[in-house]
CSV table of C-alpha atoms in Angstrom, one decimal:
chain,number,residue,atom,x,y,z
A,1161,UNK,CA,-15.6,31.1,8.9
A,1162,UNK,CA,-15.5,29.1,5.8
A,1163,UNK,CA,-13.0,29.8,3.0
A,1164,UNK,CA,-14.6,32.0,-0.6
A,1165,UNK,CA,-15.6,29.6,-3.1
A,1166,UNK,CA,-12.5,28.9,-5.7
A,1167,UNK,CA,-13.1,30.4,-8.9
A,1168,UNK,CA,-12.6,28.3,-12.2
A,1169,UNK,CA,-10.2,29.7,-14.6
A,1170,UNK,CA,-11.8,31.7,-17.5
A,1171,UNK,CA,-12.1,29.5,-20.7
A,1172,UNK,CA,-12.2,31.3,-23.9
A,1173,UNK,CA,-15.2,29.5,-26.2
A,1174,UNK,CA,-14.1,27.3,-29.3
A,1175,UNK,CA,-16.3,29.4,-31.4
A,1176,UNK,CA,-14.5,32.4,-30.1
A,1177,UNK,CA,-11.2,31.2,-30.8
A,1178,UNK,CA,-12.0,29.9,-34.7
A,1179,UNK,CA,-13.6,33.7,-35.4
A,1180,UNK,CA,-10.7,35.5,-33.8
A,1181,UNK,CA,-8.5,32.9,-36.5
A,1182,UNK,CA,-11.1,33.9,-39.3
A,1183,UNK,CA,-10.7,37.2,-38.9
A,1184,UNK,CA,-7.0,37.3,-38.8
A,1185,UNK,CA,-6.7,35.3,-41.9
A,1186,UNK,CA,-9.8,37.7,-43.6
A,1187,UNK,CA,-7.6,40.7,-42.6
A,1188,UNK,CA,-3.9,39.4,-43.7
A,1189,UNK,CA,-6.0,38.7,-47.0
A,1190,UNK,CA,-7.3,41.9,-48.0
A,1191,UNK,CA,-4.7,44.0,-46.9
A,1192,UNK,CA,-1.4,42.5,-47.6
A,1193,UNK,CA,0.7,45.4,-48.3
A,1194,UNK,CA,0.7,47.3,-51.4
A,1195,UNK,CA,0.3,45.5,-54.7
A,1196,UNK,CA,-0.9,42.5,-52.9
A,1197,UNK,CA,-4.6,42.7,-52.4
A,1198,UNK,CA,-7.2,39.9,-54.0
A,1199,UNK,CA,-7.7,43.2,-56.4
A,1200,UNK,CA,-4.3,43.3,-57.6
A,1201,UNK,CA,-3.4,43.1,-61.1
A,1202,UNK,CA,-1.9,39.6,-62.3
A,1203,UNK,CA,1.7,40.3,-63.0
A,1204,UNK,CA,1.3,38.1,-66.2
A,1205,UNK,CA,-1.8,40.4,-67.6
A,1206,UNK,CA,-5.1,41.2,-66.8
A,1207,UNK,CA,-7.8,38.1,-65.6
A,1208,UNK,CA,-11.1,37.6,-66.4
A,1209,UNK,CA,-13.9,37.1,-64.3
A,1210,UNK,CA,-14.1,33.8,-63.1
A,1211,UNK,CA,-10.5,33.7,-62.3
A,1212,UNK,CA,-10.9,37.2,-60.5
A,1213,UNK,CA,-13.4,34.8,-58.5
A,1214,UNK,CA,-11.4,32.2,-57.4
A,1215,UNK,CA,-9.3,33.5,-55.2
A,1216,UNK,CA,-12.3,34.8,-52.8
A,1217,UNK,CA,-13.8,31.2,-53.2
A,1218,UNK,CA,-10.2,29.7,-51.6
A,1219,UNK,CA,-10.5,32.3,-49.1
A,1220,UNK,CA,-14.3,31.3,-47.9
A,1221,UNK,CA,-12.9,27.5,-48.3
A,1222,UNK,CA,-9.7,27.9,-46.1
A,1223,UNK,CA,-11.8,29.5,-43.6
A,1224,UNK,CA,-14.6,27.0,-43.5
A,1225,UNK,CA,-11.7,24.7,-42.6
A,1226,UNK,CA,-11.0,26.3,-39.2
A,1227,UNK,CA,-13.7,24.9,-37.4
A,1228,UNK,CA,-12.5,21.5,-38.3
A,1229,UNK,CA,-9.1,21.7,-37.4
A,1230,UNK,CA,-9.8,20.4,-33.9
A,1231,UNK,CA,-11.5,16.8,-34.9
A,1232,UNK,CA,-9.8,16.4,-38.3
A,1233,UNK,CA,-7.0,18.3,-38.1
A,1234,UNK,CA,-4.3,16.3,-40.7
A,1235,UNK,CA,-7.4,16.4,-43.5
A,1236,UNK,CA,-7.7,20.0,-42.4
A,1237,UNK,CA,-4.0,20.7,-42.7
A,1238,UNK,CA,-3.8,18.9,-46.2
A,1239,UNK,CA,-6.8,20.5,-47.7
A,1240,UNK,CA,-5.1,24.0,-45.9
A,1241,UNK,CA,-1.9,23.3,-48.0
A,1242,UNK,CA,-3.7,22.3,-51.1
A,1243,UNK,CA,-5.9,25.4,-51.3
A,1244,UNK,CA,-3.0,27.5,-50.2
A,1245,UNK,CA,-1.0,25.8,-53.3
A,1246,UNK,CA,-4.5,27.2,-55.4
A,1247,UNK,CA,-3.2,30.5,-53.7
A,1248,UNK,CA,0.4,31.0,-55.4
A,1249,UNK,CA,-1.0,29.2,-58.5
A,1250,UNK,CA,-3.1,32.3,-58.8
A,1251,UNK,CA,-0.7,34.6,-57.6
A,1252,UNK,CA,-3.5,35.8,-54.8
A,1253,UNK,CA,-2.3,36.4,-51.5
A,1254,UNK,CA,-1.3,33.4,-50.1
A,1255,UNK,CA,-0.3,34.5,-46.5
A,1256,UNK,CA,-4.3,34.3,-45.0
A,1257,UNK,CA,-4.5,30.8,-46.2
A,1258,UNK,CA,-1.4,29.6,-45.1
A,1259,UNK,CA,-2.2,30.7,-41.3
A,1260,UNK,CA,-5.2,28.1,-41.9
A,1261,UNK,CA,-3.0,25.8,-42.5
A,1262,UNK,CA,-0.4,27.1,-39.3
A,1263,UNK,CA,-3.5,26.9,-36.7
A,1264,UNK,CA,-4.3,22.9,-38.5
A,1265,UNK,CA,-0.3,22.6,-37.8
A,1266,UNK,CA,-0.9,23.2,-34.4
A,1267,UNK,CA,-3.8,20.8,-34.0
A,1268,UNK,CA,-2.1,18.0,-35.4
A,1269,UNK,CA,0.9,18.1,-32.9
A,1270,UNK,CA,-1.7,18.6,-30.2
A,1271,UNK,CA,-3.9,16.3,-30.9
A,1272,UNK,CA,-1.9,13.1,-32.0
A,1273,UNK,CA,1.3,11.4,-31.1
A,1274,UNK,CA,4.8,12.8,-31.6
A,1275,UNK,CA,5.7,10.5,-34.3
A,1276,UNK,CA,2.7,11.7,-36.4
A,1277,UNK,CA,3.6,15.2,-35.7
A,1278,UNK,CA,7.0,15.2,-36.7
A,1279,UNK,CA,5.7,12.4,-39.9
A,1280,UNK,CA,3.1,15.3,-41.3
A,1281,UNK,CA,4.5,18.3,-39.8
A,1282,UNK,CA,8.0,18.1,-41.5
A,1283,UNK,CA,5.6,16.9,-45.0
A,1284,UNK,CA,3.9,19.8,-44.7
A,1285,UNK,CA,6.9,22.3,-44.0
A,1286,UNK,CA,9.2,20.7,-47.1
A,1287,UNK,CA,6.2,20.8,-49.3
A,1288,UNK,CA,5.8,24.6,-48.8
A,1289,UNK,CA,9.5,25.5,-48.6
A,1290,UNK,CA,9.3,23.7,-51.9
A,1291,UNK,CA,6.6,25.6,-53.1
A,1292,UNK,CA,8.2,28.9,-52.3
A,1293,UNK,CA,11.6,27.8,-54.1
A,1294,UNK,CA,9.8,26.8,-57.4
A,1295,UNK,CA,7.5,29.4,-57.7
A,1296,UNK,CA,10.5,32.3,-57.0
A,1297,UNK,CA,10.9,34.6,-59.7
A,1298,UNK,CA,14.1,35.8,-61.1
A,1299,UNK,CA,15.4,33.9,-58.4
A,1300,UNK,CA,13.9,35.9,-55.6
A,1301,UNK,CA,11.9,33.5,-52.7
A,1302,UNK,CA,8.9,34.9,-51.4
A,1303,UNK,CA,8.9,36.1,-47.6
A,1304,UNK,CA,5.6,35.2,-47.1
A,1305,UNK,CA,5.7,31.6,-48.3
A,1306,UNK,CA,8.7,31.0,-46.4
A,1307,UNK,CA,7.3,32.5,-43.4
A,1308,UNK,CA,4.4,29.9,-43.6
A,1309,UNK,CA,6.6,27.0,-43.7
A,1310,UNK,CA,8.6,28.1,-40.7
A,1311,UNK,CA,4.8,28.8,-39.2
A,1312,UNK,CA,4.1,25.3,-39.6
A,1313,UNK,CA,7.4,23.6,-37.7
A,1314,UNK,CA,6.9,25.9,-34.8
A,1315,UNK,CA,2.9,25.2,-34.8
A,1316,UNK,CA,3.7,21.4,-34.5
A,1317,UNK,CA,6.5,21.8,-32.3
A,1318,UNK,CA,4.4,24.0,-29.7
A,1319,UNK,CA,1.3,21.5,-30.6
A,1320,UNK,CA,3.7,18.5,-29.4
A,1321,UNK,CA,4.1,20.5,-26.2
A,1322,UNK,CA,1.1,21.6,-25.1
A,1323,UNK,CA,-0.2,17.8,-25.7
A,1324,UNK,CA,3.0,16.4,-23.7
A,1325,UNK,CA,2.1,19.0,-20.8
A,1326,UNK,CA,-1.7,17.8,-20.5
A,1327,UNK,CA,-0.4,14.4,-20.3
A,1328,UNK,CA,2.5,15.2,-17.8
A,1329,UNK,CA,-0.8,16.7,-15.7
A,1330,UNK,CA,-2.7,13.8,-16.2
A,1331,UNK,CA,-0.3,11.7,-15.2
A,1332,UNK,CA,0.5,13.6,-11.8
A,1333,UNK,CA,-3.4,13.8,-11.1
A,1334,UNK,CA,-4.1,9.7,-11.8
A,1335,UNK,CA,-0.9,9.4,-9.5
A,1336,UNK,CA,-2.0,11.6,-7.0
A,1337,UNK,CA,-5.3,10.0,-7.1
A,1338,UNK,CA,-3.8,6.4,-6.4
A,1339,UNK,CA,-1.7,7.9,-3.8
A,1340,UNK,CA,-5.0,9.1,-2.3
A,1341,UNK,CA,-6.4,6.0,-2.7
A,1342,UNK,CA,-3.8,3.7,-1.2
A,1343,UNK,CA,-3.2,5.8,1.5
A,1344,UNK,CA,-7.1,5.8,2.4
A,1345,UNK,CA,-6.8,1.9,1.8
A,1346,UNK,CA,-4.2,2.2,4.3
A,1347,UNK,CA,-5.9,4.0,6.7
A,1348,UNK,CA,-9.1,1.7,6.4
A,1349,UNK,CA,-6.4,-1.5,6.6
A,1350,UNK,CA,-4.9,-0.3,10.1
A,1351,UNK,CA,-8.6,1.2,11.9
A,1352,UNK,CA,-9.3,-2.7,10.8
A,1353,UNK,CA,-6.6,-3.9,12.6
A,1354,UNK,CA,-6.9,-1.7,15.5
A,1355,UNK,CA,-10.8,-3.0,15.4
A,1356,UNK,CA,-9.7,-6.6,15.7
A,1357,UNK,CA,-6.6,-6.2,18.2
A,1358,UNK,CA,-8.7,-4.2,21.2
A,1359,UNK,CA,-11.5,-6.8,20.3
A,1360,UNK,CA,-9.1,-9.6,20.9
A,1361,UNK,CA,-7.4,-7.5,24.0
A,1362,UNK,CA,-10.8,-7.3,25.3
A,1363,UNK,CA,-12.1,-10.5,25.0
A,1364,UNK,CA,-8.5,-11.7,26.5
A,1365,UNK,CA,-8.4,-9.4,29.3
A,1366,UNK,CA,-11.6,-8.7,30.2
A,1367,UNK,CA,-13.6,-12.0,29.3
A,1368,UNK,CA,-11.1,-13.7,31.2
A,1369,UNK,CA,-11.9,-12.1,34.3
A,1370,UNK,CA,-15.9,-11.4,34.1
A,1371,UNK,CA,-16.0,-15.4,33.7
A,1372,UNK,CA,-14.3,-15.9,36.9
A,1373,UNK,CA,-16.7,-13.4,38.3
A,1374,UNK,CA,-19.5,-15.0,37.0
A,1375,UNK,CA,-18.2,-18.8,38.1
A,1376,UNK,CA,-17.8,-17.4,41.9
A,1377,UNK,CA,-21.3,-15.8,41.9
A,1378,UNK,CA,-22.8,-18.5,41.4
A,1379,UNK,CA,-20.6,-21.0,43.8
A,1380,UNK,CA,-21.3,-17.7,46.4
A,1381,UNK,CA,-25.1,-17.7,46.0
A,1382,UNK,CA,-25.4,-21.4,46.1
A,1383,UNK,CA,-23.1,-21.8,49.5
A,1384,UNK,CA,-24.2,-18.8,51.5
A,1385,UNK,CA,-26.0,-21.0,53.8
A,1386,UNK,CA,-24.7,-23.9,54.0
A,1387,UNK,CA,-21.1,-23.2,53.4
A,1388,UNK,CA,-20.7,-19.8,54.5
A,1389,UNK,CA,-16.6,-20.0,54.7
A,1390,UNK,CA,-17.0,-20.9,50.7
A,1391,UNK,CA,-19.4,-17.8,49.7
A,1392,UNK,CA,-16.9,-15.7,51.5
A,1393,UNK,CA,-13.9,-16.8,49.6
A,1394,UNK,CA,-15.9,-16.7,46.9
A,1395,UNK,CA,-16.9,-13.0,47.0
A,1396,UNK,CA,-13.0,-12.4,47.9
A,1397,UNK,CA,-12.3,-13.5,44.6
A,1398,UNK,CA,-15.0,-11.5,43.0
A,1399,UNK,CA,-14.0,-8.3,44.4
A,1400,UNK,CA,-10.3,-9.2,42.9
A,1401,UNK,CA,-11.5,-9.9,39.9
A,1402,UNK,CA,-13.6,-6.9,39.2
A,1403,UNK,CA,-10.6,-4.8,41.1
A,1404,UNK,CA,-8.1,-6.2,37.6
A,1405,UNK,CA,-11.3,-5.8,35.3
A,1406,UNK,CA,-11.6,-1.7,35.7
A,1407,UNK,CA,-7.5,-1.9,35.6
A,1408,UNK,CA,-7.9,-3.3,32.5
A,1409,UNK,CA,-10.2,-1.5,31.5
A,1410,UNK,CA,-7.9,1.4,32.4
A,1411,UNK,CA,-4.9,0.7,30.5
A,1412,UNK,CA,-7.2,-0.4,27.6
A,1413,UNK,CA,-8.8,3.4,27.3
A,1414,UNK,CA,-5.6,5.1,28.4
A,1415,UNK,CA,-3.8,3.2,25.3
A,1416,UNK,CA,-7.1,4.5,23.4
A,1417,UNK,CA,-6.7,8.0,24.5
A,1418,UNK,CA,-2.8,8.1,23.6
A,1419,UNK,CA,-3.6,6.7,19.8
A,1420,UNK,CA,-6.4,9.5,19.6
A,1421,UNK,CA,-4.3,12.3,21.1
A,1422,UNK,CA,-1.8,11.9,18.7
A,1423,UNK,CA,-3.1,11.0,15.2
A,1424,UNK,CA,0.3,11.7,13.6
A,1425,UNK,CA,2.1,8.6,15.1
A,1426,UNK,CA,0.4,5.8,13.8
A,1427,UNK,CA,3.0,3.4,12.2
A,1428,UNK,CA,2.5,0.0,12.9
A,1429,UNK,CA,5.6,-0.5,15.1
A,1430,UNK,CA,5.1,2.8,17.3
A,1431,UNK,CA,1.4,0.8,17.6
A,1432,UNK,CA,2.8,-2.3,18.9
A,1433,UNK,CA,5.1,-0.7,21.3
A,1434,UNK,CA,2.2,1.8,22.9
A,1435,UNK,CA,0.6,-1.4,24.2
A,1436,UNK,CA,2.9,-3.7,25.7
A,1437,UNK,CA,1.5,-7.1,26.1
A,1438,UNK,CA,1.9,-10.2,28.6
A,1439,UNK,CA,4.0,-13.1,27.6
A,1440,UNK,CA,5.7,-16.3,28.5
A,1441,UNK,CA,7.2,-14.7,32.2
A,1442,UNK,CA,3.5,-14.3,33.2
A,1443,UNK,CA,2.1,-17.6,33.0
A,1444,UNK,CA,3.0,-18.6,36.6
A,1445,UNK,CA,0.7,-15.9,37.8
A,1446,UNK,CA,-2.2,-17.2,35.5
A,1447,UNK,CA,-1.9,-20.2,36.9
A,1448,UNK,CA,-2.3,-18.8,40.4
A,1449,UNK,CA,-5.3,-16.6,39.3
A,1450,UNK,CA,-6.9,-20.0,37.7
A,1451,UNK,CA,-6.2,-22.0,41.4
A,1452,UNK,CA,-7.7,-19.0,43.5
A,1453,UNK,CA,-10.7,-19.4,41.2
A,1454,UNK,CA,-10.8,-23.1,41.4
A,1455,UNK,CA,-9.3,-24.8,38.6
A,1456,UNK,CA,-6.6,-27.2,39.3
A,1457,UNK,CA,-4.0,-27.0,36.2
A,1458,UNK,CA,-1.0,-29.1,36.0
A,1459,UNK,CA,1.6,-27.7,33.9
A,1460,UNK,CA,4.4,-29.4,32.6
A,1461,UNK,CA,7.7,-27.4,31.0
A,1462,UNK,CA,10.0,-28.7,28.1
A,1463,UNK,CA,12.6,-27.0,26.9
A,1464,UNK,CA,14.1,-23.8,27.2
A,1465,UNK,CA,12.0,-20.8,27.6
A,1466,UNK,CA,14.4,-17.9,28.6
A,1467,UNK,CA,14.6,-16.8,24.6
A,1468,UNK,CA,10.8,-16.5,23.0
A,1469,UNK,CA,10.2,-13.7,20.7
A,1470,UNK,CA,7.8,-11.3,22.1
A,1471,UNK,CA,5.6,-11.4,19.6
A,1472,UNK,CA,5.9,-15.2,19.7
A,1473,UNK,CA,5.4,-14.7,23.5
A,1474,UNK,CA,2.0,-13.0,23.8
A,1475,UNK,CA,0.6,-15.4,21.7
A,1476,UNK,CA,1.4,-18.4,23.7
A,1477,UNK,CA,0.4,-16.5,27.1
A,1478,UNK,CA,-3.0,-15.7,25.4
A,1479,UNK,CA,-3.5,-19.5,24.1
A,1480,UNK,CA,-3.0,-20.7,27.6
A,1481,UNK,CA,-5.6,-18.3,29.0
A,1482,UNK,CA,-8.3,-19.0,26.4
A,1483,UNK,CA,-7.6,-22.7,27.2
A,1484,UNK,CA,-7.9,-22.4,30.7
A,1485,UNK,CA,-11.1,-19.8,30.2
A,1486,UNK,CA,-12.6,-22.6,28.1
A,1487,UNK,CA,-11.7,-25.2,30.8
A,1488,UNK,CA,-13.3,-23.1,34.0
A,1489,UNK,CA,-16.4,-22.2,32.4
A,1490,UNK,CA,-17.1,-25.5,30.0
A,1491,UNK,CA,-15.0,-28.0,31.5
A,1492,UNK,CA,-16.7,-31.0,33.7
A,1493,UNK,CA,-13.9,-31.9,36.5
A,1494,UNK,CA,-12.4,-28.4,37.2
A,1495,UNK,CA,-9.2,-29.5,35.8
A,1496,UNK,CA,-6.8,-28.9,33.3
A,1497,UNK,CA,-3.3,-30.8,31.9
A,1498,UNK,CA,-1.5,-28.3,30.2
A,1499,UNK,CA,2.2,-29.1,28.3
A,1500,UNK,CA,4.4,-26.4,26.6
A,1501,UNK,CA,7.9,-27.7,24.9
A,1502,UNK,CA,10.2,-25.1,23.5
A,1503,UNK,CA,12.1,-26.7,20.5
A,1504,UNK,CA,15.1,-25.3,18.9
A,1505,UNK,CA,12.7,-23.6,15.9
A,1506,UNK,CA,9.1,-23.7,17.7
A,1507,UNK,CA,7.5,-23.5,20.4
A,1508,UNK,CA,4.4,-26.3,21.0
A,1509,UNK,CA,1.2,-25.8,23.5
A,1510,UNK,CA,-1.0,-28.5,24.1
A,1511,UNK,CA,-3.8,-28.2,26.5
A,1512,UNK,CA,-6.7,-31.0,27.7
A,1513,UNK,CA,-9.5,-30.9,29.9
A,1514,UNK,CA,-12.5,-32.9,30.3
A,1515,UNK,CA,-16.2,-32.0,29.0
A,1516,UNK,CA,-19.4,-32.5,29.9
A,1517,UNK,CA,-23.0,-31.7,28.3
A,1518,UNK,CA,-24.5,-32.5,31.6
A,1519,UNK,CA,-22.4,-30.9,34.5
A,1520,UNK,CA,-20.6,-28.2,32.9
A,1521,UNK,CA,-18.5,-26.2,35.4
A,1522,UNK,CA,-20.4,-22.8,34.2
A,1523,UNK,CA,-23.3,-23.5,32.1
A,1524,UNK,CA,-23.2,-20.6,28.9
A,1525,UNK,CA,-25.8,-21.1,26.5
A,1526,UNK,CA,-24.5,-18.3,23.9
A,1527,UNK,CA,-21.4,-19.7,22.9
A,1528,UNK,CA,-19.9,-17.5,20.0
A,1529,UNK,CA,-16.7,-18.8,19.7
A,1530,UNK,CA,-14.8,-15.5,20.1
A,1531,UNK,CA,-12.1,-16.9,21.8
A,1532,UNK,CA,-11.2,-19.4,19.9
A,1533,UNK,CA,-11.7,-17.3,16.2
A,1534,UNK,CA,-9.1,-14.9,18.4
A,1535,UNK,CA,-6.9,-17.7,18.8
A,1536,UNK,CA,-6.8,-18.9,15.2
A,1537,UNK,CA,-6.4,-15.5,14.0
A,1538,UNK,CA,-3.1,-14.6,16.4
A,1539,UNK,CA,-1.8,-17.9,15.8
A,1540,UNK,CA,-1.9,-17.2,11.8
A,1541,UNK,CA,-0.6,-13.6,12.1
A,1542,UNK,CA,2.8,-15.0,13.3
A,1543,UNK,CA,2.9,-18.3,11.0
A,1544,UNK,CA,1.8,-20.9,13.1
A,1545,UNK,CA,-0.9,-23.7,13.7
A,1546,UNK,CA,-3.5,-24.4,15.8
A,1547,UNK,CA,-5.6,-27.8,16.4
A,1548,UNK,CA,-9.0,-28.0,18.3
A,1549,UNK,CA,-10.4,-31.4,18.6
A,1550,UNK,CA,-13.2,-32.5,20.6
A,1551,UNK,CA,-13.7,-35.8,21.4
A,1552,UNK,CA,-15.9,-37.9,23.7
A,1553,UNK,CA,-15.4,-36.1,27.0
A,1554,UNK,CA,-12.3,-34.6,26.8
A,1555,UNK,CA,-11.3,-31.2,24.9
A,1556,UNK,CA,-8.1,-30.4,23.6
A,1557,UNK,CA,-6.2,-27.2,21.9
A,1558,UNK,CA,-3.0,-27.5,20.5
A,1559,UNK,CA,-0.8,-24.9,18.5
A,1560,UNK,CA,2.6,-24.8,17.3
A,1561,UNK,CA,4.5,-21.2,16.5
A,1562,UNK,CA,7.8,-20.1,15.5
A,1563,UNK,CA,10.1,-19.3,18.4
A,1564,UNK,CA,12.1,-16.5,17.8
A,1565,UNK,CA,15.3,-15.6,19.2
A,1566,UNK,CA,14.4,-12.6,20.5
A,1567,UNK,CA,14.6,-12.4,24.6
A,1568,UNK,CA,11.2,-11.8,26.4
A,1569,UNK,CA,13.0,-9.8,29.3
A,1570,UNK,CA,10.5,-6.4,28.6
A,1571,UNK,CA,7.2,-8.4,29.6
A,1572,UNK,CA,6.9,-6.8,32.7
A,1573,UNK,CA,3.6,-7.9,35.2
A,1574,UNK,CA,1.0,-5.6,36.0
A,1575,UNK,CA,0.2,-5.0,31.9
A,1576,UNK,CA,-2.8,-5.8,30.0
C-alpha cells in the first residue's frame, strides 16, 4: 500500500501579506485615539487646505512603499523614515507610517548581511528616538514615536534571524546533499571494486582450470587410438579439473550469497575477510596441479618465506598461476623456470618459458589479455611492479612487491 502524498506547507501570497500591512497601517491612521485622527485640529491653529492634504498624500506614499520593501528594502526604509519625519512635521498621525517603516526594518535584516542590519537598523532607530526627543513638547516624549523606534530594533533584530535560520537550513540541506552524494559515490566505488575482484577471482580460479580442461581434450581426442593409456589419463585429469571448477564456482556464489544476504556489513575489511584467498603455502600444490596436467616447472626458492603478508601473499600465488596458465596454454616446450627470492623489504617473482608462433602448446586465437590486465592491476593495489617482456622465443613475467611482516599461517588449502 503506498504512503498519502505529503502535503506542502500553506504559503501565504506576497500580495496577501503587503494588503494585510496596508490595512493595518490605513487603520492605525484613521483611528488613532481621540484627538489624533488626519481630521484633527493643528494644536498651533487651524490649516488650510493644501496642508489638510498632505497628510493623506504621505499616507498613500508610505503605503505604496510596502510592496517594495522586499527588493529595495534600505531605499524603502529611508523614504519610510523620511515621510514619517513629513508625519510629525505636520503633527498627523505618525504611528501608520512608522509601521511602514517597522515591516522595511524587517526586510533589511532579512534580506542582507548582519553588518548592514545592525549599520542601518541602529541609523534608523537613533534618528527616530531623535526625532521623538526634539519634537517633545513641554518636555513630554511621544509614546508613539518612541514605540516606532523600539519597532524598528526588534524588526531588524528578528529580520537577522529569520535570514540566519534559512541559511542554517541551507546549510544542513547542501550538507546533507554531499553526504548523499559521497555516500552514493561510495557505494558506486565499492560495487566497482566488487565488479573487478570476482572478475579477477574468476578468471584466477576458474580460467585456470577450464584451460587445463581444454589442453587435455584435446591431447584425449588426439591419443584415443593410438595412445589409449594417454586419453585415459587425460580424461582423469578432466574430470578433476571440472570436479575443482563447480567447487569454485561454489565458494564463489556462496561468498555472493553472504554479501547479498546481509547488505548492512559491507566495510571493506569485513569484505576481505568473507573471502579468504590462497597464498604463498599453496604454491606446492599448484605446482602439482601444473605436472598432472603436463607442464614441467622448476622452481627455485630464495629466501625466507615463513613471514609474507597476506595480502602480499595472494598476490604472489596468483602471479605464479597466471604465469604458469600463460606457459601451458601459449608456451612451446611445456616448460617453465620459475624463481621467487624473499628479500628483507620485498618479495621478487620471475618466471620464463619458451614461445612459439608455430607449435603453441594450446593454440587460442582470442587472446584478451585478462590475465595479465589482472596481474598489473593486483600488483599496483599493494605498491608493487610488474615486467612483461617478450623476446625472441622466450616469455618472461617478473614483479616485485612489498613483503610484509605479517605471518601467512590463515591460508588454509581447499579455498578459492
Amino acid at each position: 500500500m503506498s504512503a498519502p502524498p505529503t502535503r506542502s506547507p500553506l504559503r501565504i501570497p506576497s500580495w496577501a501579506g503587503d494588503l494585510v500591512g496596508a490595512l493595518v497601517v490605513v487603520v492605525t491612521t484613521l483611528v488613532p485615539g481621540p484627538g489624533m485622527g488626519l481630521g484633527a485640529p493643528h494644536p498651533g491653529g487651524p490649516r488650510g487646505p493644501l496642508i489638510e492634504g498632505i497628510p493623506l498624500i504621505v499616507l498613500l506614499g508610505a503605503i505604496l512603499l510596502i510592496p517594495l520593501r522586499r527588493r529595495f528594502s534600505i531605499l524603502t526604509l529611508s523614504a519610510a523614515l523620511g515621510l514619517f519625519c513629513a508625519m510629525i512635521a505636520l503633527h498627523a498621525p505618525a504611528t501608520g507610517v512608522g509601521i511602514v517603516a517597522v515591516l522595511a526594518a524587517y526586510n533589511v535584516g532579512s534580506g542582507t548581511d548582519r553588518r548592514t542590519t545592525l549599520a542601518v537598523g541602529g541609523a534608523a532607530t537613533t534618528l527616530v528616538v531623535a526625532l521623538s526627543v526634539t519634537v517633545a513638547e513641554f518636555g513630554v516624549i511621544d509614546p508613539s514615536i518612541f514605540q516606532i523606534a523600539a519597532g524598528i530594533a526588534v524588526a531588524s533584530a528578528l529580520g537577522d534571524s529569520s535570514r540566519s535560520h534559512r541559511e542554517f537550513v541551507a546549510a544542513a540541506t547542501e550538507r546533507a546533499e554531499r553526504a548523499e552524494q559521497t555516500r552514493e559515490a561510495e557505494v558506486h566505488r565499492r560495487v566497482a571494486e566488487e565488479r573487478l575482484r570476482i572478475a579477477q577471482d574468476l578468471h584466477d580460479t576458474v580460467a585456470h582450470q577450464i584451460s587445463v580442461i581444454s589442453l587435455n581434450a584435446g591431447v584425449a581426442s588426439s591419443s584415443l587410438e593410438s595412445a589409449p593409456e594417454r586419453a585415459r589419463a587425460s580424461l582423469g585429469t578432466i574430470r578433476t579439473s571440472a570436479r575443482l571448477v563447480l567447487t569454485e564456482i561454489g565458494t564463489l556464489l556462496q561468498y555472493l550469497r553472504a554479501d547479498s544476504a546481509s547488505p548492512g556489513a559491507g566495510d571493506a575489511d569485513s569484505d576481505a575477510s568473507a573471502a579468504p584467498q590462497r597464498g604463498i603455502g599453496d604454491l606446492d600444490e599448484l605446482y602439482t596441479s601444473f605436472a598432472a596436467a603436463g607442464l614441467r616447472v622448476s622452481a627455485t626458492t630464495t629466501g625466507d618465506l615463513d613471514r609474507i603478508a597476506p595480502t602480499t601473499g595472494t598476490v604472489a600465488y596468483r602471479i605464479v598461476q597466471e604465469g604458469l596458465t600463460n606457459a601451458l596454454k601459449h608456451g612451446a616446450g611445456g616448460e617453465a623456470d620459475l624463481s621467487i627470492t624473499a628479500a628483507d623489504t620485498t618479495l621478487s617473482i620471475s618466471m620464463t618459458n619458451p614461445v612459439s608462433d608455430r607449435s603453441p602448446n594450446q593454440r587460442d586465437p582470442h587472446r584478451g589479455g585478462l590475465g595479465l590486465t589482472g596481474i598489473r592491476e593486483r600488483v599496483a593495489a599493494v605498491g608493487g611492479s610488474v615486467e612483461i617482456t617478450s623476446l625472441g622465443d622466450s616469455f618472461t613475467l617478473a614483479a616485485t612487491l612489498p613483503r610484509g611482516t605479517e605471518p601467512h599461517d590463515s591460508y588454509e588449502s581447499g579455498r578459492p
